[in-house]
mmCIF file of C-alpha atoms in Angstrom:
data_model
loop_
_atom_site.group_PDB
_atom_site.id
_atom_site.type_symbol
_atom_site.label_atom_id
_atom_site.label_comp_id
_atom_site.label_asym_id
_atom_site.label_seq_id
_atom_site.Cartn_x
_atom_site.Cartn_y
_atom_site.Cartn_z
ATOM 1 C CA LEU E 1 88.910 89.752 93.419
ATOM 2 C CA ILE E 2 86.638 92.503 94.692
ATOM 3 C CA SER E 3 86.274 93.930 91.190
ATOM 4 C CA GLN E 4 85.331 90.496 89.863
ATOM 5 C CA LEU E 5 82.787 90.082 92.678
ATOM 6 C CA VAL E 6 81.215 93.452 91.846
ATOM 7 C CA LYS E 7 81.093 92.541 88.167
ATOM 8 C CA LEU E 8 79.371 89.244 88.970
ATOM 9 C CA ALA E 9 76.858 91.020 91.205
ATOM 10 C CA LYS E 10 75.984 93.465 88.431
ATOM 11 C CA GLU E 11 75.497 90.623 85.956
ATOM 12 C CA HIS E 12 72.873 89.190 88.323
ATOM 13 C CA ASP E 13 71.291 92.585 89.088
ATOM 14 C CA VAL E 14 72.414 92.484 92.729
ATOM 15 C CA PRO E 15 72.863 96.004 94.175
ATOM 16 C CA CYS E 16 76.415 96.575 95.396
ATOM 17 C CA LEU E 17 77.229 99.060 98.154
ATOM 18 C CA SER E 18 80.916 99.570 98.819
ATOM 19 C CA THR E 19 83.098 101.711 101.034
ATOM 20 C CA ALA E 20 86.326 101.596 103.005
ATOM 21 C CA ALA E 21 87.159 102.115 106.646
ATOM 22 C CA ASP E 22 89.588 104.973 107.160
ATOM 23 C CA SER E 23 92.565 105.230 109.503
ATOM 24 C CA LEU E 24 91.651 108.873 110.111
ATOM 25 C CA GLU E 25 88.091 107.904 111.058
ATOM 26 C CA LYS E 26 88.780 104.817 113.190
ATOM 27 C CA ASN E 27 87.340 106.577 116.249
ATOM 28 C CA THR E 28 84.215 107.762 114.391
ATOM 29 C CA PRO E 29 81.270 105.474 115.308
ATOM 30 C CA TYR E 30 79.705 103.592 112.380
ATOM 31 C CA TYR E 31 81.696 105.558 109.798
ATOM 32 C CA ALA E 32 81.711 102.786 107.155
ATOM 33 C CA TRP E 33 78.115 101.671 107.760
ATOM 34 C CA VAL E 34 76.803 105.231 107.467
ATOM 35 C CA SER E 35 78.517 105.518 104.083
ATOM 36 C CA LEU E 36 76.871 102.271 102.912
ATOM 37 C CA LEU E 37 73.413 103.432 104.000
ATOM 38 C CA MET E 38 73.809 106.765 102.250
ATOM 39 C CA GLN E 39 74.654 104.870 99.080
ATOM 40 C CA GLN E 40 71.578 102.703 99.599
ATOM 41 C CA TRP E 41 69.420 105.838 99.669
ATOM 42 C CA GLY E 42 71.135 107.479 96.692
ATOM 43 C CA ILE E 43 72.773 110.301 98.664
ATOM 44 C CA LEU E 44 76.249 109.005 97.758
ATOM 45 C CA PRO E 45 77.237 107.211 94.535
ATOM 46 C CA SER E 46 77.552 103.438 94.780
ATOM 47 C CA SER E 47 79.916 102.908 91.849
ATOM 48 C CA HIS E 48 82.925 100.633 92.273
ATOM 49 C CA ASN E 49 85.947 100.928 89.989
ATOM 50 C CA GLY E 50 88.394 98.563 91.673
ATOM 51 C CA THR E 51 89.238 100.911 94.535
ATOM 52 C CA VAL E 52 86.739 102.162 97.073
ATOM 53 C CA PRO E 53 86.719 105.914 97.682
ATOM 54 C CA ASN E 54 86.294 107.173 101.211
ATOM 55 C CA HIS E 55 83.366 109.553 101.554
ATOM 56 C CA HIS E 56 83.846 112.623 103.732
ATOM 57 C CA LEU E 57 80.330 112.886 105.087
ATOM 58 C CA GLN E 58 80.539 116.447 106.322
ATOM 59 C CA GLN E 59 81.301 117.729 102.808
ATOM 60 C CA ILE E 60 77.830 116.802 101.515
ATOM 61 C CA PRO E 61 75.970 119.857 100.107
ATOM 62 C CA ALA E 62 73.289 121.450 102.302
ATOM 63 C CA ASP E 63 70.424 120.400 100.011
ATOM 64 C CA LEU E 64 71.494 116.750 100.181
ATOM 65 C CA LYS E 65 71.709 116.970 103.976
ATOM 66 C CA ALA E 66 68.092 118.146 104.018
ATOM 67 C CA ASP E 67 67.129 115.264 101.709
ATOM 68 C CA LEU E 68 68.925 112.846 104.014
ATOM 69 C CA ALA E 69 67.022 114.078 107.075
ATOM 70 C CA ASN E 70 63.740 113.598 105.208
ATOM 71 C CA ILE E 71 64.774 110.083 104.154
ATOM 72 C CA LEU E 72 65.623 109.122 107.742
ATOM 73 C CA ILE E 73 62.242 110.313 109.028
ATOM 74 C CA GLU E 74 60.402 108.648 106.152
ATOM 75 C CA GLN E 75 62.180 105.335 106.776
ATOM 76 C CA LEU E 76 60.988 105.356 110.411
ATOM 77 C CA GLN E 77 57.355 106.381 109.884
ATOM 78 C CA TYR E 78 56.065 102.853 110.502
ATOM 79 C CA ASP E 79 57.850 102.378 113.830
ATOM 80 C CA ASP E 80 56.769 104.919 116.456
ATOM 81 C CA GLN E 81 59.405 103.909 119.029
ATOM 82 C CA LEU E 82 62.279 104.298 116.597
ATOM 83 C CA LEU E 83 60.791 107.512 115.178
ATOM 84 C CA ILE E 84 60.985 109.070 118.649
ATOM 85 C CA ALA E 85 64.687 108.127 118.753
ATOM 86 C CA ALA E 86 65.413 109.689 115.323
ATOM 87 C CA PRO E 87 67.246 112.766 116.755
ATOM 88 C CA LEU E 88 69.954 110.402 118.028
ATOM 89 C CA LEU E 89 70.988 109.986 114.392
ATOM 90 C CA ASN E 90 72.464 113.498 114.548
ATOM 91 C CA GLU E 91 75.434 111.846 116.280
ATOM 92 C CA ILE E 92 76.454 109.806 113.235
ATOM 93 C CA PHE E 93 74.735 111.361 110.182
ATOM 94 C CA PRO E 94 75.330 114.904 108.875
ATOM 95 C CA VAL E 95 71.771 115.974 109.812
ATOM 96 C CA ASP E 96 70.090 118.124 112.441
ATOM 97 C CA ILE E 97 66.807 116.472 113.454
ATOM 98 C CA PRO E 98 65.096 118.463 116.262
ATOM 99 C CA ARG E 99 65.529 116.814 119.666
ATOM 100 C CA THR E 100 62.650 115.948 121.957
ATOM 101 C CA SER E 101 62.395 115.780 125.750
ATOM 102 C CA ALA E 102 61.698 112.027 125.544
ATOM 103 C CA LEU E 103 65.398 111.351 124.956
ATOM 104 C CA LYS E 104 66.820 113.349 127.862
ATOM 105 C CA SER E 105 66.515 110.515 130.396
ATOM 106 C CA LEU E 106 68.384 107.939 128.262
ATOM 107 C CA SER E 107 71.703 106.713 129.656
ATOM 108 C CA PRO E 108 74.787 106.567 127.355
ATOM 109 C CA GLY E 109 74.338 102.802 127.074
ATOM 110 C CA ALA E 110 70.666 103.156 126.140
ATOM 111 C CA VAL E 111 71.575 105.777 123.520
ATOM 112 C CA ALA E 112 74.143 103.414 121.973
ATOM 113 C CA ASP E 113 71.579 100.576 121.865
ATOM 114 C CA LYS E 114 68.991 102.831 120.221
ATOM 115 C CA ILE E 115 71.407 103.967 117.528
ATOM 116 C CA LYS E 116 72.343 100.331 116.844
ATOM 117 C CA ASP E 117 68.638 99.413 116.535
ATOM 118 C CA LEU E 118 68.056 102.331 114.157
ATOM 119 C CA LEU E 119 70.907 101.263 111.873
ATOM 120 C CA LEU E 120 69.793 97.637 111.836
ATOM 121 C CA TYR E 121 66.291 98.804 110.920
ATOM 122 C CA PHE E 122 67.699 100.795 107.992
ATOM 123 C CA LEU E 123 69.850 97.897 106.825
ATOM 124 C CA THR E 124 66.896 95.505 106.815
ATOM 125 C CA ASP E 125 65.394 95.782 103.345
ATOM 126 C CA ALA E 126 61.635 95.152 103.248
ATOM 127 C CA THR E 127 61.856 94.155 99.579
ATOM 128 C CA GLU E 128 64.015 91.136 100.514
ATOM 129 C CA GLN E 129 66.204 91.855 97.492
ATOM 130 C CA PRO E 130 69.718 90.326 97.695
ATOM 131 C CA ARG E 131 72.454 92.897 98.302
ATOM 132 C CA LEU E 132 76.231 92.961 98.359
ATOM 133 C CA PHE E 133 77.977 95.035 101.046
ATOM 134 C CA ILE E 134 81.730 95.600 100.744
ATOM 135 C CA ILE E 135 83.906 97.212 103.424
ATOM 136 C CA GLU E 136 87.606 97.435 102.602
ATOM 137 C CA ASP E 137 90.487 98.175 105.002
ATOM 138 C CA ALA E 138 88.443 96.584 107.795
ATOM 139 C CA GLN E 139 91.420 96.787 110.155
ATOM 140 C CA TYR E 140 90.441 100.444 110.634
ATOM 141 C CA LEU E 141 86.828 99.745 111.654
ATOM 142 C CA ASP E 142 85.717 101.291 114.917
ATOM 143 C CA SER E 143 84.375 99.091 117.735
ATOM 144 C CA TYR E 144 80.767 100.176 117.103
ATOM 145 C CA SER E 145 80.952 99.053 113.476
ATOM 146 C CA LEU E 146 82.412 95.696 114.482
ATOM 147 C CA ASN E 147 79.670 95.221 117.062
ATOM 148 C CA LEU E 148 76.992 96.082 114.499
ATOM 149 C CA PHE E 149 78.320 93.414 112.156
ATOM 150 C CA LYS E 150 77.616 90.697 114.734
ATOM 151 C CA PHE E 151 73.928 91.625 114.535
ATOM 152 C CA ALA E 152 73.795 92.572 110.862
ATOM 153 C CA TRP E 153 74.715 89.126 109.565
ATOM 154 C CA LYS E 154 71.562 87.758 111.249
ATOM 155 C CA CYS E 155 69.161 90.588 110.390
ATOM 156 C CA VAL E 156 70.266 91.690 106.935
ATOM 157 C CA GLN E 157 69.100 88.833 104.735
ATOM 158 C CA PRO E 158 69.519 87.916 101.970
ATOM 159 C CA ALA E 159 72.875 89.627 101.687
ATOM 160 C CA MET E 160 76.594 89.044 101.372
ATOM 161 C CA ILE E 161 78.859 91.176 103.576
ATOM 162 C CA VAL E 162 82.498 91.241 102.489
ATOM 163 C CA PHE E 163 85.331 92.591 104.626
ATOM 164 C CA THR E 164 88.858 92.986 103.296
ATOM 165 C CA SER E 165 91.771 93.507 105.644
ATOM 166 C CA ARG E 166 95.538 93.661 105.416
ATOM 167 C CA PRO E 167 97.494 90.387 105.568
ATOM 168 C CA ALA E 168 98.347 89.165 109.066
ATOM 169 C CA PRO E 169 100.499 86.372 110.511
ATOM 170 C CA GLY E 170 98.638 83.135 111.130
ATOM 171 C CA PRO E 171 95.772 81.393 109.336
ATOM 172 C CA VAL E 172 92.987 83.871 110.153
ATOM 173 C CA LEU E 173 92.415 87.596 110.132
ATOM 174 C CA PRO E 174 92.984 89.467 113.398
ATOM 175 C CA LEU E 175 89.376 90.652 113.211
ATOM 176 C CA LEU E 176 87.875 87.209 113.718
ATOM 177 C CA PRO E 177 88.256 86.893 117.507
ATOM 178 C CA ARG E 178 86.811 90.384 117.946
ATOM 179 C CA LEU E 179 83.853 89.678 115.683
ATOM 180 C CA GLN E 180 82.973 86.237 117.134
ATOM 181 C CA MET E 181 82.288 85.181 113.574
ATOM 182 C CA PRO E 182 79.301 83.001 112.689
ATOM 183 C CA THR E 183 79.790 79.602 111.101
ATOM 184 C CA ASN E 184 78.686 80.739 107.634
ATOM 185 C CA VAL E 185 81.693 83.010 107.172
ATOM 186 C CA ASP E 186 84.486 82.099 104.758
ATOM 187 C CA VAL E 187 88.000 83.486 105.262
ATOM 188 C CA LEU E 188 90.264 83.804 102.229
ATOM 189 C CA PRO E 189 93.861 84.589 103.214
ATOM 190 C CA LEU E 190 95.614 86.131 100.206
ATOM 191 C CA ASN E 191 99.301 85.270 100.258
ATOM 192 C CA PRO E 192 101.826 86.493 97.665
ATOM 193 C CA LEU E 193 101.271 84.838 94.303
ATOM 194 C CA PRO E 194 103.606 81.954 93.459
ATOM 195 C CA ARG E 195 105.979 82.733 90.636
ATOM 196 C CA SER E 196 104.163 80.493 88.158
ATOM 197 C CA ASP E 197 100.919 82.443 88.714
ATOM 198 C CA VAL E 198 102.718 85.766 88.290
ATOM 199 C CA ASP E 199 104.098 84.490 84.981
ATOM 200 C CA LEU E 200 100.599 83.553 83.791
ATOM 201 C CA LEU E 201 99.255 86.943 84.859
ATOM 202 C CA ILE E 202 101.980 88.859 83.014
ATOM 203 C CA GLN E 203 101.639 86.601 79.989
ATOM 204 C CA LYS E 204 97.954 87.512 79.805
ATOM 205 C CA LYS E 205 98.527 91.240 80.362
ATOM 206 C CA LEU E 206 101.285 91.449 77.732
ATOM 207 C CA ARG E 207 99.355 89.201 75.345
ATOM 208 C CA VAL E 208 102.274 86.903 74.639
ATOM 209 C CA LYS E 209 102.553 83.125 74.327
ATOM 210 C CA SER E 210 105.111 82.672 77.104
ATOM 211 C CA ILE E 211 107.338 84.551 79.564
ATOM 212 C CA PRO E 212 111.130 84.050 79.240
ATOM 213 C CA ILE E 213 112.985 83.360 82.465
ATOM 214 C CA SER E 214 114.791 86.724 82.202
ATOM 215 C CA VAL E 215 111.445 88.596 82.153
ATOM 216 C CA SER E 216 110.087 86.409 84.936
ATOM 217 C CA ASP E 217 113.140 87.110 87.107
ATOM 218 C CA GLU E 218 112.895 90.878 86.755
ATOM 219 C CA VAL E 219 109.120 91.135 87.255
ATOM 220 C CA TYR E 220 109.166 88.866 90.294
ATOM 221 C CA ARG E 221 112.137 90.720 91.782
ATOM 222 C CA ARG E 222 110.237 93.980 91.606
ATOM 223 C CA GLY E 223 106.687 92.743 92.272
ATOM 224 C CA LYS E 224 107.472 90.314 95.134
ATOM 225 C CA GLY E 225 104.375 88.260 94.293
ATOM 226 C CA ASN E 226 102.024 91.238 94.580
ATOM 227 C CA ALA E 227 99.678 91.011 91.590
ATOM 228 C CA LEU E 228 99.148 94.761 91.224
ATOM 229 C CA TYR E 229 102.823 95.695 91.551
ATOM 230 C CA SER E 230 103.848 92.869 89.220
ATOM 231 C CA VAL E 231 101.583 94.168 86.456
ATOM 232 C CA TYR E 232 102.824 97.719 86.965
ATOM 233 C CA ALA E 233 106.426 96.480 86.919
ATOM 234 C CA ALA E 234 105.884 94.717 83.590
ATOM 235 C CA ASN E 235 104.181 97.780 82.077
ATOM 236 C CA ALA E 236 106.885 100.099 83.410
ATOM 237 C CA LEU E 237 109.648 97.879 81.998
ATOM 238 C CA ARG E 238 107.930 97.975 78.618
ATOM 239 C CA GLU E 239 107.485 101.768 78.700
ATOM 240 C CA SER E 240 111.164 102.216 79.621
ATOM 241 C CA GLY E 241 112.179 100.275 76.502
ATOM 242 C CA VAL E 242 113.939 97.527 78.466
ATOM 243 C CA LEU E 243 111.181 95.013 77.759
ATOM 244 C CA THR E 244 110.206 94.651 74.095
ATOM 245 C CA ILE E 245 107.271 92.786 72.582
ATOM 246 C CA ASP E 246 107.130 91.110 69.195
ATOM 247 C CA VAL E 247 103.412 91.609 68.505
ATOM 248 C CA LYS E 248 103.402 89.457 65.369
ATOM 249 C CA ASN E 249 104.908 86.384 67.057
ATOM 250 C CA LYS E 250 103.502 87.191 70.521
ATOM 251 C CA ARG E 251 106.888 87.034 72.206
ATOM 252 C CA CYS E 252 108.683 89.303 74.660
ATOM 253 C CA SER E 253 112.310 89.805 75.640
ATOM 254 C CA ILE E 254 114.307 91.886 78.087
ATOM 255 C CA GLU E 255 117.812 93.276 78.466
ATOM 256 C CA PRO E 256 118.831 92.048 81.964
ATOM 257 C CA SER E 257 121.938 94.264 82.102
ATOM 258 C CA ARG E 258 119.835 97.405 81.593
ATOM 259 C CA ALA E 259 116.845 96.235 83.633
ATOM 260 C CA HIS E 260 118.747 96.254 86.926
ATOM 261 C CA MET E 261 119.798 99.854 86.330
ATOM 262 C CA ILE E 262 116.350 101.170 85.409
ATOM 263 C CA ARG E 263 114.326 102.928 88.088
ATOM 264 C CA LEU E 264 110.746 102.275 87.105
ATOM 265 C CA LYS E 265 108.090 104.969 87.050
ATOM 266 C CA TYR E 266 104.892 103.692 88.613
ATOM 267 C CA PRO E 267 101.505 105.420 88.123
ATOM 268 C CA LEU E 268 101.230 108.720 89.974
ATOM 269 C CA TYR E 269 98.107 107.684 91.871
ATOM 270 C CA ILE E 270 100.044 104.854 93.580
ATOM 271 C CA HIS E 271 102.591 107.385 94.814
ATOM 272 C CA ARG E 272 99.768 109.622 96.008
ATOM 273 C CA LYS E 273 98.045 106.774 97.803
ATOM 274 C CA ILE E 274 101.232 105.886 99.702
ATOM 275 C CA GLN E 275 101.860 109.570 100.416
ATOM 276 C CA MET E 276 98.347 109.999 101.846
ATOM 277 C CA LYS E 277 98.819 107.026 104.144
ATOM 278 C CA LEU E 278 102.143 108.457 105.290
ATOM 279 C CA ASP E 279 100.568 111.847 106.015
ATOM 280 C CA SER E 280 97.840 110.168 108.103
ATOM 281 C CA LEU E 281 100.452 108.960 110.631
ATOM 282 C CA THR E 282 101.351 110.911 113.745
ATOM 283 C CA LYS E 283 104.453 113.090 113.510
ATOM 284 C CA THR E 284 106.518 110.537 115.447
ATOM 285 C CA GLN E 285 105.262 107.561 113.411
ATOM 286 C CA LYS E 286 105.923 109.362 110.129
ATOM 287 C CA GLN E 287 109.467 110.268 111.147
ATOM 288 C CA ALA E 288 110.126 106.679 112.260
ATOM 289 C CA VAL E 289 109.030 105.315 108.864
ATOM 290 C CA GLN E 290 111.136 107.914 107.054
ATOM 291 C CA VAL E 291 114.236 107.080 109.109
ATOM 292 C CA ALA E 292 113.662 103.375 108.425
ATOM 293 C CA SER E 293 113.641 104.074 104.672
ATOM 294 C CA VAL E 294 117.283 105.213 104.980
ATOM 295 C CA LEU E 295 118.275 101.810 106.386
ATOM 296 C CA GLY E 296 117.040 99.920 103.335
ATOM 297 C CA ASN E 297 114.268 97.449 102.683
ATOM 298 C CA GLN E 298 115.124 95.315 105.754
ATOM 299 C CA MET E 299 116.686 96.220 109.089
ATOM 300 C CA ASP E 300 117.104 95.160 112.720
ATOM 301 C CA MET E 301 114.477 96.726 114.969
ATOM 302 C CA GLU E 302 117.111 97.433 117.632
ATOM 303 C CA LEU E 303 119.243 99.390 115.151
ATOM 304 C CA LEU E 304 116.204 101.408 114.109
ATOM 305 C CA ARG E 305 115.330 102.080 117.762
ATOM 306 C CA LYS E 306 118.835 103.368 118.550
ATOM 307 C CA LEU E 307 118.829 105.590 115.491
ATOM 308 C CA LEU E 308 115.394 106.988 116.278
ATOM 309 C CA GLU E 309 116.391 107.785 119.844
ATOM 310 C CA GLU E 310 118.862 110.304 118.439
ATOM 311 C CA VAL E 311 116.577 112.030 115.955
ATOM 312 C CA ILE E 312 113.035 111.860 117.408
ATOM 313 C CA GLU E 313 111.916 114.962 119.297
ATOM 314 C CA PRO E 314 110.697 115.159 122.016
ATOM 315 C CA LYS E 315 112.475 112.042 123.227
ATOM 316 C CA HIS E 316 110.228 111.447 126.256
ATOM 317 C CA GLU E 317 107.259 110.741 123.919
ATOM 318 C CA PHE E 318 109.060 108.067 121.928
ATOM 319 C CA GLN E 319 109.142 104.344 122.662
ATOM 320 C CA LEU E 320 109.569 101.876 119.809
ATOM 321 C CA ASP E 321 108.342 98.308 120.367
ATOM 322 C CA SER E 322 106.925 95.383 118.398
ATOM 323 C CA ALA E 323 103.351 96.668 118.754
ATOM 324 C CA TRP E 324 104.161 99.341 116.161
ATOM 325 C CA PHE E 325 104.441 96.677 113.471
ATOM 326 C CA LEU E 326 101.548 94.357 114.349
ATOM 327 C CA PRO E 327 98.534 94.043 111.993
ATOM 328 C CA GLY E 328 96.106 96.909 112.492
ATOM 329 C CA SER E 329 98.796 99.372 113.548
ATOM 330 C CA PRO E 330 99.100 102.390 111.204
ATOM 331 C CA VAL E 331 102.867 101.826 110.881
ATOM 332 C CA ALA E 332 102.248 98.215 109.771
ATOM 333 C CA SER E 333 100.928 99.625 106.487
ATOM 334 C CA PHE E 334 104.575 100.416 105.736
ATOM 335 C CA ILE E 335 106.805 98.134 107.825
ATOM 336 C CA GLU E 336 106.187 94.641 109.200
ATOM 337 C CA LEU E 337 107.909 92.164 111.494
ATOM 338 C CA VAL E 338 109.580 89.241 109.718
ATOM 339 C CA GLU E 339 111.152 85.998 110.857
ATOM 340 C CA ASN E 340 114.873 86.264 111.595
ATOM 341 C CA ARG E 341 116.262 83.326 109.603
ATOM 342 C CA GLU E 342 119.827 83.964 110.730
ATOM 343 C CA PHE E 343 119.060 82.359 114.103
ATOM 344 C CA SER E 344 118.384 78.674 114.621
ATOM 345 C CA SER E 345 115.020 77.730 116.122
ATOM 346 C CA GLU E 346 116.986 75.669 118.659
ATOM 347 C CA SER E 347 118.933 78.678 119.908
ATOM 348 C CA THR E 348 118.339 79.646 123.541
ATOM 349 C CA THR E 349 119.045 83.291 122.726
ATOM 350 C CA GLU E 350 116.120 85.401 121.564
ATOM 351 C CA PRO E 351 116.916 86.495 117.998
ATOM 352 C CA PRO E 352 117.028 90.198 117.148
ATOM 353 C CA LYS E 353 113.711 91.332 115.695
ATOM 354 C CA ARG E 354 113.848 92.005 111.968
ATOM 355 C CA LEU E 355 111.711 94.501 110.090
ATOM 356 C CA LYS E 356 111.044 95.035 106.417
ATOM 357 C CA PHE E 357 109.033 97.383 104.261
ATOM 358 C CA VAL E 358 105.906 95.747 102.855
ATOM 359 C CA HIS E 359 107.221 96.523 99.367
ATOM 360 C CA GLU E 360 110.279 98.188 97.877
ATOM 361 C CA LEU E 361 108.049 100.709 96.093
ATOM 362 C CA VAL E 362 106.613 101.793 99.458
ATOM 363 C CA ARG E 363 110.141 102.379 100.786
ATOM 364 C CA GLU E 364 111.093 104.362 97.674
ATOM 365 C CA VAL E 365 108.102 106.693 97.980
ATOM 366 C CA VAL E 366 108.750 107.232 101.704
ATOM 367 C CA TYR E 367 112.452 107.907 101.031
ATOM 368 C CA GLU E 368 111.561 110.520 98.421
ATOM 369 C CA THR E 369 109.602 112.489 101.050
ATOM 370 C CA LEU E 370 112.795 113.222 102.981
ATOM 371 C CA ALA E 371 114.195 116.701 102.460
ATOM 372 C CA GLY E 372 117.879 116.894 101.488
ATOM 373 C CA PRO E 373 119.271 118.011 104.889
ATOM 374 C CA ALA E 374 117.232 115.434 106.809
ATOM 375 C CA ARG E 375 118.216 112.691 104.379
ATOM 376 C CA GLN E 376 121.898 113.593 104.789
ATOM 377 C CA GLU E 377 121.591 113.707 108.588
ATOM 378 C CA TYR E 378 119.896 110.305 108.789
ATOM 379 C CA HIS E 379 122.443 108.697 106.475
ATOM 380 C CA GLN E 380 125.278 110.108 108.565
ATOM 381 C CA LYS E 381 123.806 108.874 111.856
ATOM 382 C CA ALA E 382 122.975 105.484 110.294
ATOM 383 C CA ALA E 383 126.602 105.112 109.162
ATOM 384 C CA GLU E 384 127.787 105.918 112.688
ATOM 385 C CA LYS E 385 125.448 103.298 114.167
ATOM 386 C CA TYR E 386 126.670 100.679 111.709
ATOM 387 C CA GLU E 387 130.255 101.496 112.721
ATOM 388 C CA GLU E 388 129.363 101.147 116.399
ATOM 389 C CA GLU E 389 127.653 97.796 115.769
ATOM 390 C CA ALA E 390 130.716 96.529 113.893
ATOM 391 C CA ASN E 391 133.175 98.070 116.435
ATOM 392 C CA LEU E 392 134.936 99.890 113.620
ATOM 393 C CA PRO E 393 137.329 102.775 114.422
ATOM 394 C CA ARG E 394 136.099 106.172 113.270
#
């Protein structure tokens, strides 16, 4: 959807500035907005190829840093009050504008307000040209960036500001209460695609007239309604030789008996992306996700907690609870809470909390990161816990 939006913007000559919030930078004030402004001024590229790269601002060459400082000063030359406050931009941009004595008496709150005013001034385009701003992974936005948005939607006109965030329970994104969204904001919750839509998508990608039920079953089993994973599953099945295409008659077929035994090879960059997210977790969070991968795609949270209590070190720093798996939590990128359907809604007993990996591919990549000895240890301890739960003799 974002790629289509960018394409439409280009067709109408609307400048598009895109970036992504970063879990590693969620405590860095205005991280995403600074990236957008540096694209606006040509310091960073503003290309969009379907995924938004994160820009590591401190890695900008020295000559571009000097250009950026000159741009900041030039932008403020018509506002004397903001020009005096320009050195405050050293806090969020990779520049070193000489400080003046006029700023020494400012309180922390006044400094924050000045920086906000400076950014809003930069975002306001005097040419009144429509612009498209895109910020992906908005669940990682810092509080300053969220606060700036509440003012930007009024001041930055005409413009469209698009946030994307991970799916969350309920009809609205978890960001909405924090943003106090204006009335002219549309929310588009993206649920898993229904099977019929997945079939149409694969039919188009494979360039065939129809999708047999056997192909539909296998693609949906692996893709779980995720459009990207479904396409990769279809392509991987074709590359493995299990799915064949009759180009002349535009038909496809699959060998179900072989398909279930084939372990598909997904593009390397997907593995790398999952690996990078895993490496961004704390040591304890990463180990918890790895241990969970041993238990399968779904598990009881209590079983996972008991298993982790035996392997996490140091134990006094570990406490697993539901907050780990709520939207916005780093661990929720891998594992989420799901409804326990084994318990009746009329039951007076609170059902055990169930967890599941957001996708089987995510679990597979995490599982592959376990070294042999650790993998063996976790499997052994998991087997012991299952025996204890079932009261089986050892």
